[in-house]
C-alpha cells in the first residue's frame, strides 16, 4: 500500500485513542485537585453530560 495510506491509518488510530486518554488523565488529575474524592470525576462527567444534552442542537 502507498505510504499515504499508512500515515492515515496511524493518524486515525492515534485520534481514536484521545477520548479514553482524556477521561483517564482527567480523572487522575481530578483526584489530585478535588477537595473530596467523590468530586474527582465531576469535570469528565459534566463533559459527557453536556455532550449528551446538546448534541441534538447540531
PDB file of C-alpha atoms in Angstrom:
ATOM      1  CA  UNK A   1       0.000   0.000   0.000  1.00  0.00           C
ATOM      2  CA  UNK A   2       1.138   3.577  -0.539  1.00  0.00           C
ATOM      3  CA  UNK A   3       2.796   5.495   2.267  1.00  0.00           C
ATOM      4  CA  UNK A   4      -0.151   7.902   2.427  1.00  0.00           C
ATOM      5  CA  UNK A   5      -2.471   5.075   3.449  1.00  0.00           C
ATOM      6  CA  UNK A   6      -0.180   4.015   6.287  1.00  0.00           C
ATOM      7  CA  UNK A   7       0.096   7.599   7.512  1.00  0.00           C
ATOM      8  CA  UNK A   8      -3.695   7.964   7.500  1.00  0.00           C
ATOM      9  CA  UNK A   9      -4.122   4.647   9.337  1.00  0.00           C
ATOM     10  CA  UNK A  10      -1.674   5.719  12.034  1.00  0.00           C
ATOM     11  CA  UNK A  11      -3.287   9.161  12.347  1.00  0.00           C
ATOM     12  CA  UNK A  12      -6.753   7.687  12.746  1.00  0.00           C
ATOM     13  CA  UNK A  13      -5.562   5.174  15.333  1.00  0.00           C
ATOM     14  CA  UNK A  14      -3.963   7.943  17.386  1.00  0.00           C
ATOM     15  CA  UNK A  15      -7.021  10.159  17.033  1.00  0.00           C
ATOM     16  CA  UNK A  16      -9.316   7.401  18.309  1.00  0.00           C
ATOM     17  CA  UNK A  17      -7.162   6.999  21.424  1.00  0.00           C
ATOM     18  CA  UNK A  18      -7.577  10.590  22.581  1.00  0.00           C
ATOM     19  CA  UNK A  19     -11.067  10.349  24.128  1.00  0.00           C
ATOM     20  CA  UNK A  20     -10.276   7.475  26.527  1.00  0.00           C
ATOM     21  CA  UNK A  21      -6.951   9.116  27.334  1.00  0.00           C
ATOM     22  CA  UNK A  22      -8.673  12.398  28.247  1.00  0.00           C
ATOM     23  CA  UNK A  23     -11.093  10.562  30.549  1.00  0.00           C
ATOM     24  CA  UNK A  24      -8.254   8.607  32.169  1.00  0.00           C
ATOM     25  CA  UNK A  25      -5.978  11.598  32.733  1.00  0.00           C
ATOM     26  CA  UNK A  26      -8.893  13.845  33.723  1.00  0.00           C
ATOM     27  CA  UNK A  27      -9.979  11.510  36.490  1.00  0.00           C
ATOM     28  CA  UNK A  28      -6.417  11.186  37.819  1.00  0.00           C
ATOM     29  CA  UNK A  29      -5.934  14.958  37.828  1.00  0.00           C
ATOM     30  CA  UNK A  30      -9.371  15.432  39.348  1.00  0.00           C
ATOM     31  CA  UNK A  31      -8.433  13.075  42.159  1.00  0.00           C
ATOM     32  CA  UNK A  32      -5.349  15.163  42.899  1.00  0.00           C
ATOM     33  CA  UNK A  33      -7.118  18.526  42.683  1.00  0.00           C
ATOM     34  CA  UNK A  34     -10.555  17.801  44.153  1.00  0.00           C
ATOM     35  CA  UNK A  35     -11.230  18.632  47.784  1.00  0.00           C
ATOM     36  CA  UNK A  36     -13.175  15.366  48.152  1.00  0.00           C
ATOM     37  CA  UNK A  37     -12.589  12.066  46.310  1.00  0.00           C
ATOM     38  CA  UNK A  38     -16.236  11.959  45.220  1.00  0.00           C
ATOM     39  CA  UNK A  39     -15.674  15.053  43.074  1.00  0.00           C
ATOM     40  CA  UNK A  40     -12.722  13.594  41.182  1.00  0.00           C
ATOM     41  CA  UNK A  41     -14.674  12.698  38.055  1.00  0.00           C
ATOM     42  CA  UNK A  42     -17.029  15.686  38.103  1.00  0.00           C
ATOM     43  CA  UNK A  43     -15.306  17.539  35.205  1.00  0.00           C
ATOM     44  CA  UNK A  44     -15.371  14.445  32.997  1.00  0.00           C
ATOM     45  CA  UNK A  45     -18.970  13.751  33.987  1.00  0.00           C
ATOM     46  CA  UNK A  46     -20.001  17.295  33.109  1.00  0.00           C
ATOM     47  CA  UNK A  47     -18.229  16.992  29.785  1.00  0.00           C
ATOM     48  CA  UNK A  48     -20.131  13.799  28.986  1.00  0.00           C
ATOM     49  CA  UNK A  49     -23.450  15.217  30.207  1.00  0.00           C
ATOM     50  CA  UNK A  50     -23.060  18.377  28.139  1.00  0.00           C
ATOM     51  CA  UNK A  51     -22.216  16.347  25.055  1.00  0.00           C
ATOM     52  CA  UNK A  52     -25.261  14.163  25.524  1.00  0.00           C
ATOM     53  CA  UNK A  53     -27.650  17.014  26.257  1.00  0.00           C
ATOM     54  CA  UNK A  54     -26.553  19.373  23.484  1.00  0.00           C
ATOM     55  CA  UNK A  55     -25.776  17.016  20.612  1.00  0.00           C
ATOM     56  CA  UNK A  56     -29.252  17.339  19.140  1.00  0.00           C
ATOM     57  CA  UNK A  57     -28.760  21.084  18.508  1.00  0.00           C
ATOM     58  CA  UNK A  58     -26.122  20.437  15.868  1.00  0.00           C
TER      59      UNK A  58
END
